[in-house]
Amino acid sequence: MELVLQQVLSGLATGGIYASVALAVVMIYQAIEHFNFAQGEMAMFSTYVAWSLIQIGMPYWVAFGLTLVISFIGGVLIERIVLRPLHRAPILSQIIAFIALFVIFNSVAGWIFTYTIKPFPSPFPEEPIFGTFISTHQVGVIGVTLVMLGILFVFFNFSRIGLAMRAAAQNPESSRLVGIPVGWMTALGWGLASAIGAVAGMMVAPIVFLEPNMMVGILLYGFAGALLGGVTSPTGAVVGGFLVGVIENLVGTFVPFIGTELKLTVALVIIVGVLTIKPSGLFGRPVVTRV
Amino acid sequence: MIRIAGLTRRQWAALALVLGLAVAFLLPMVVTDYRSFQFTLVIIYAIALMGLNLLTGYNGQISIGHGAFYAIGAYTAAIMMDRWEIAYYWTLPAAGVVCLVSGFLFGLPALRLEGLYLALATFALAVATPQILKYFDSWTGGVQGIVLFKPDPPFGLPLSQDQWLYYFSLAIALVMFWAAWNLIHSRIGRAIVAIRDHPIAAQTMGINAPLYKSMTFGVSALYTGVAGALGAIVVQFVAPDSFSVFLSISFLVGAVVGGLASFTGAIYGGLFVVFIPNISEEISQAAPWAIYGAFLLVFMYVMPSGIAGFLRRIGAWIARRNAS
């Protein structure tokens, strides 16, 4: 029983990271109805930015904040420069643009920072404050995720810009009529998604070490979480992310033939399984096309 | 009928085909063994890209996971040759059948949904592939992979091993391109294209879209699987880490840069995938991928129909100038 509890708790900690990635994926999906395959690599690059800032002697939380700002601006710029011209292009062109971004971020990170793994500091103390069940960093990850979710909830429900962004995602035509600059709302969505991804990257880097391929597997879990919760529902994405974290840990511990070697396959099975059984996910609404 | 220098469009195409075949046939006679090896890889990539082209170009389904089927084909060949000591040419049909079945089965659930979800599911497949290969290490040899031996030319032909493998691959490629040409220009091919152009109208006309999509996925995987088996024979080595998500991405790059929904596009794509990294690797280890990415973006904006489409446009432009 203790083992189950321990695995559930640490599953919730990694689940927080997946939930952040899933949330970033869903934010972009809501704005442009596409999965951003480069989300993980953007987050990885942001983490390298944070690492560089810490290397030049900046205190952790200052670097953290500055990274969020840089990531936000970067996300907005990517939308404006790369994706805006493809606004009306077919699905294939857009997916190829995402793949191009994926490859560019990955290789440029390898180019600038080399492929050697780097340790990334955790802002939380090393000694276990919360007992032996869970490390302080894991509690910190859950805390950071929850704080971020709280801020986003308030932003999207009570601020003018947040409401405008939701309106622009739900009904672009009508939003334009009431004077919302829909294009810029999409760009803001990209910026926010990029910043959320940066948080996920900085939270996971102390666990998996920093290297250019660090986020590929995590992005897969983010996708699995987003699908499980429902790609049309931000709340669903968060719940899905936490669930996937717990499932991953429990399956890895208690299903003997899976262990740690087939962890990515678990994500693959969740993705294909959700798409086959319930494509709209747990909280999403089914997609209806008008003929 | 518009004529350029006295020949019609069709005659020009026939001339280009004959010339292309002649060059392809004479090539290993005039270049070194290493170059022959590289051009063999071009042929192999062209087969794989033809497979991806059937799916993405003609059927409009996006796969970011074709590296997985290439891997399945490669491992089928490697295991048959290494464990069961079966002759290399028998591994190709086996790899094709294994990939046809696995492609069909993987496509079945994913293809019921719109293209975006297939891209996602295949992306997941591509990312998970190396791990799955390492897991079944009693079959796949784990991280070390499997080392193979190069076959000798049969019937005492006066060819080096590399030259023989070149001609062998060329023959396979010609048969497979011819088969693909016939498939696309048949009733089934029209149905495949109709599903791409207007899925709802196609279904109204009585086309069983999910079945056709899954079949196309299977056939596409077959092509890529045969290419994978050839690749294993030619490279003489398979290991899980050579089938990472980047292999799948390089297929997508090749298909897009060469030109989707085009037979010559697969060949241009193969040339691009084999030779561009060689050139750019001199800059940095990471450079090929950055350059791939940049090429992808540039092609998306400037030449969405790839090299093949670009050449077609030039041809049409010359024809127009001649006509006026």
JSON list of N, CA and C in Angstrom, two decimals, chain A residues 1-12 14 243-256 258-259 263 266:
[
{"chain": "A", "resi": 1, "resn": "MET", "atom": "N", "xyz": [0.83, -1.20, 0.00]},
{"chain": "A", "resi": 1, "resn": "MET", "atom": "CA", "xyz": [0.00, 0.00, 0.00]},
{"chain": "A", "resi": 1, "resn": "MET", "atom": "C", "xyz": [0.87, 1.25, 0.00]},
{"chain": "A", "resi": 2, "resn": "GLU", "atom": "N", "xyz": [1.95, 1.19, 0.84]},
{"chain": "A", "resi": 2, "resn": "GLU", "atom": "CA", "xyz": [2.84, 2.35, 0.88]},
{"chain": "A", "resi": 2, "resn": "GLU", "atom": "C", "xyz": [3.45, 2.61, -0.48]},
{"chain": "A", "resi": 3, "resn": "LEU", "atom": "N", "xyz": [3.81, 1.50, -1.16]},
{"chain": "A", "resi": 3, "resn": "LEU", "atom": "CA", "xyz": [4.42, 1.63, -2.48]},
{"chain": "A", "resi": 3, "resn": "LEU", "atom": "C", "xyz": [3.45, 2.29, -3.45]},
{"chain": "A", "resi": 4, "resn": "VAL", "atom": "N", "xyz": [2.18, 1.88, -3.36]},
{"chain": "A", "resi": 4, "resn": "VAL", "atom": "CA", "xyz": [1.17, 2.48, -4.25]},
{"chain": "A", "resi": 4, "resn": "VAL", "atom": "C", "xyz": [1.09, 3.98, -3.99]},
{"chain": "A", "resi": 5, "resn": "LEU", "atom": "N", "xyz": [1.00, 4.34, -2.71]},
{"chain": "A", "resi": 5, "resn": "LEU", "atom": "CA", "xyz": [0.88, 5.75, -2.35]},
{"chain": "A", "resi": 5, "resn": "LEU", "atom": "C", "xyz": [2.08, 6.53, -2.86]},
{"chain": "A", "resi": 6, "resn": "GLN", "atom": "N", "xyz": [3.27, 5.95, -2.65]},
{"chain": "A", "resi": 6, "resn": "GLN", "atom": "CA", "xyz": [4.49, 6.63, -3.09]},
{"chain": "A", "resi": 6, "resn": "GLN", "atom": "C", "xyz": [4.48, 6.82, -4.60]},
{"chain": "A", "resi": 7, "resn": "GLN", "atom": "N", "xyz": [4.08, 5.77, -5.33]},
{"chain": "A", "resi": 7, "resn": "GLN", "atom": "CA", "xyz": [4.07, 5.86, -6.78]},
{"chain": "A", "resi": 7, "resn": "GLN", "atom": "C", "xyz": [3.03, 6.86, -7.27]},
{"chain": "A", "resi": 8, "resn": "VAL", "atom": "N", "xyz": [1.88, 6.90, -6.58]},
{"chain": "A", "resi": 8, "resn": "VAL", "atom": "CA", "xyz": [0.85, 7.85, -6.98]},
{"chain": "A", "resi": 8, "resn": "VAL", "atom": "C", "xyz": [1.36, 9.27, -6.77]},
{"chain": "A", "resi": 9, "resn": "LEU", "atom": "N", "xyz": [2.02, 9.51, -5.63]},
{"chain": "A", "resi": 9, "resn": "LEU", "atom": "CA", "xyz": [2.51, 10.85, -5.34]},
{"chain": "A", "resi": 9, "resn": "LEU", "atom": "C", "xyz": [3.56, 11.28, -6.37]},
{"chain": "A", "resi": 10, "resn": "SER", "atom": "N", "xyz": [4.53, 10.40, -6.63]},
{"chain": "A", "resi": 10, "resn": "SER", "atom": "CA", "xyz": [5.56, 10.83, -7.58]},
{"chain": "A", "resi": 10, "resn": "SER", "atom": "C", "xyz": [4.97, 10.88, -8.99]},
{"chain": "A", "resi": 11, "resn": "GLY", "atom": "N", "xyz": [3.93, 10.06, -9.24]},
{"chain": "A", "resi": 11, "resn": "GLY", "atom": "CA", "xyz": [3.22, 10.17, -10.51]},
{"chain": "A", "resi": 11, "resn": "GLY", "atom": "C", "xyz": [2.55, 11.51, -10.65]},
{"chain": "A", "resi": 12, "resn": "LEU", "atom": "N", "xyz": [2.01, 12.03, -9.55]},
{"chain": "A", "resi": 12, "resn": "LEU", "atom": "CA", "xyz": [1.39, 13.35, -9.60]},
{"chain": "A", "resi": 12, "resn": "LEU", "atom": "C", "xyz": [2.44, 14.42, -9.91]},
{"chain": "A", "resi": 14, "resn": "THR", "atom": "N", "xyz": [5.38, 14.09, -11.71]},
{"chain": "A", "resi": 14, "resn": "THR", "atom": "CA", "xyz": [5.66, 14.10, -13.16]},
{"chain": "A", "resi": 14, "resn": "THR", "atom": "C", "xyz": [4.40, 14.48, -13.92]},
{"chain": "A", "resi": 243, "resn": "LEU", "atom": "N", "xyz": [-3.32, 12.43, -14.70]},
{"chain": "A", "resi": 243, "resn": "LEU", "atom": "CA", "xyz": [-3.70, 11.02, -14.80]},
{"chain": "A", "resi": 243, "resn": "LEU", "atom": "C", "xyz": [-2.61, 10.22, -15.49]},
{"chain": "A", "resi": 244, "resn": "VAL", "atom": "N", "xyz": [-2.11, 10.76, -16.63]},
{"chain": "A", "resi": 244, "resn": "VAL", "atom": "CA", "xyz": [-1.10, 10.04, -17.39]},
{"chain": "A", "resi": 244, "resn": "VAL", "atom": "C", "xyz": [0.15, 9.84, -16.54]},
{"chain": "A", "resi": 245, "resn": "GLY", "atom": "N", "xyz": [0.52, 10.86, -15.75]},
{"chain": "A", "resi": 245, "resn": "GLY", "atom": "CA", "xyz": [1.67, 10.72, -14.86]},
{"chain": "A", "resi": 245, "resn": "GLY", "atom": "C", "xyz": [1.49, 9.57, -13.89]},
{"chain": "A", "resi": 246, "resn": "VAL", "atom": "N", "xyz": [0.29, 9.50, -13.28]},
{"chain": "A", "resi": 246, "resn": "VAL", "atom": "CA", "xyz": [0.02, 8.44, -12.31]},
{"chain": "A", "resi": 246, "resn": "VAL", "atom": "C", "xyz": [-0.01, 7.08, -13.01]},
{"chain": "A", "resi": 247, "resn": "ILE", "atom": "N", "xyz": [-0.70, 7.02, -14.16]},
{"chain": "A", "resi": 247, "resn": "ILE", "atom": "CA", "xyz": [-0.79, 5.75, -14.90]},
{"chain": "A", "resi": 247, "resn": "ILE", "atom": "C", "xyz": [0.62, 5.26, -15.25]},
{"chain": "A", "resi": 248, "resn": "GLU", "atom": "N", "xyz": [1.43, 6.18, -15.77]},
{"chain": "A", "resi": 248, "resn": "GLU", "atom": "CA", "xyz": [2.79, 5.81, -16.18]},
{"chain": "A", "resi": 248, "resn": "GLU", "atom": "C", "xyz": [3.54, 5.18, -15.01]},
{"chain": "A", "resi": 249, "resn": "ASN", "atom": "N", "xyz": [3.46, 5.82, -13.85]},
{"chain": "A", "resi": 249, "resn": "ASN", "atom": "CA", "xyz": [4.21, 5.32, -12.69]},
{"chain": "A", "resi": 249, "resn": "ASN", "atom": "C", "xyz": [3.68, 3.99, -12.19]},
{"chain": "A", "resi": 250, "resn": "LEU", "atom": "N", "xyz": [2.35, 3.87, -12.10]},
{"chain": "A", "resi": 250, "resn": "LEU", "atom": "CA", "xyz": [1.77, 2.63, -11.59]},
{"chain": "A", "resi": 250, "resn": "LEU", "atom": "C", "xyz": [2.04, 1.47, -12.54]},
{"chain": "A", "resi": 251, "resn": "VAL", "atom": "N", "xyz": [1.85, 1.73, -13.85]},
{"chain": "A", "resi": 251, "resn": "VAL", "atom": "CA", "xyz": [2.08, 0.68, -14.83]},
{"chain": "A", "resi": 251, "resn": "VAL", "atom": "C", "xyz": [3.55, 0.27, -14.82]},
{"chain": "A", "resi": 252, "resn": "GLY", "atom": "N", "xyz": [4.44, 1.28, -14.73]},
{"chain": "A", "resi": 252, "resn": "GLY", "atom": "CA", "xyz": [5.86, 0.99, -14.73]},
{"chain": "A", "resi": 252, "resn": "GLY", "atom": "C", "xyz": [6.29, 0.16, -13.52]},
{"chain": "A", "resi": 253, "resn": "THR", "atom": "N", "xyz": [5.60, 0.36, -12.38]},
{"chain": "A", "resi": 253, "resn": "THR", "atom": "CA", "xyz": [5.99, -0.35, -11.17]},
{"chain": "A", "resi": 253, "resn": "THR", "atom": "C", "xyz": [5.34, -1.72, -11.07]},
{"chain": "A", "resi": 254, "resn": "PHE", "atom": "N", "xyz": [4.06, -1.80, -11.45]},
{"chain": "A", "resi": 254, "resn": "PHE", "atom": "CA", "xyz": [3.31, -3.01, -11.12]},
{"chain": "A", "resi": 254, "resn": "PHE", "atom": "C", "xyz": [3.09, -3.95, -12.29]},
{"chain": "A", "resi": 255, "resn": "VAL", "atom": "N", "xyz": [3.33, -3.49, -13.51]},
{"chain": "A", "resi": 255, "resn": "VAL", "atom": "CA", "xyz": [3.20, -4.42, -14.64]},
{"chain": "A", "resi": 255, "resn": "VAL", "atom": "C", "xyz": [4.62, -4.84, -15.01]},
{"chain": "A", "resi": 256, "resn": "PRO", "atom": "N", "xyz": [5.00, -6.06, -14.64]},
{"chain": "A", "resi": 256, "resn": "PRO", "atom": "CA", "xyz": [6.42, -6.44, -14.69]},
{"chain": "A", "resi": 256, "resn": "PRO", "atom": "C", "xyz": [7.06, -6.31, -16.07]},
{"chain": "A", "resi": 258, "resn": "ILE", "atom": "N", "xyz": [6.64, -4.25, -18.40]},
{"chain": "A", "resi": 258, "resn": "ILE", "atom": "CA", "xyz": [6.79, -2.91, -18.96]},
{"chain": "A", "resi": 258, "resn": "ILE", "atom": "C", "xyz": [7.98, -2.18, -18.36]},
{"chain": "A", "resi": 259, "resn": "GLY", "atom": "N", "xyz": [8.01, -2.08, -17.02]},
{"chain": "A", "resi": 259, "resn": "GLY", "atom": "CA", "xyz": [9.16, -1.45, -16.37]},
{"chain": "A", "resi": 259, "resn": "GLY", "atom": "C", "xyz": [9.43, -0.07, -16.93]},
{"chain": "A", "resi": 263, "resn": "LYS", "atom": "N", "xyz": [8.33, 2.71, -21.42]},
{"chain": "A", "resi": 263, "resn": "LYS", "atom": "CA", "xyz": [7.49, 3.82, -20.96]},
{"chain": "A", "resi": 263, "resn": "LYS", "atom": "C", "xyz": [6.89, 4.61, -22.12]},
{"chain": "A", "resi": 266, "resn": "VAL", "atom": "N", "xyz": [3.86, 3.07, -23.51]},
{"chain": "A", "resi": 266, "resn": "VAL", "atom": "CA", "xyz": [2.65, 3.32, -22.74]},
{"chain": "A", "resi": 266, "resn": "VAL", "atom": "C", "xyz": [1.94, 4.56, -23.29]}
]
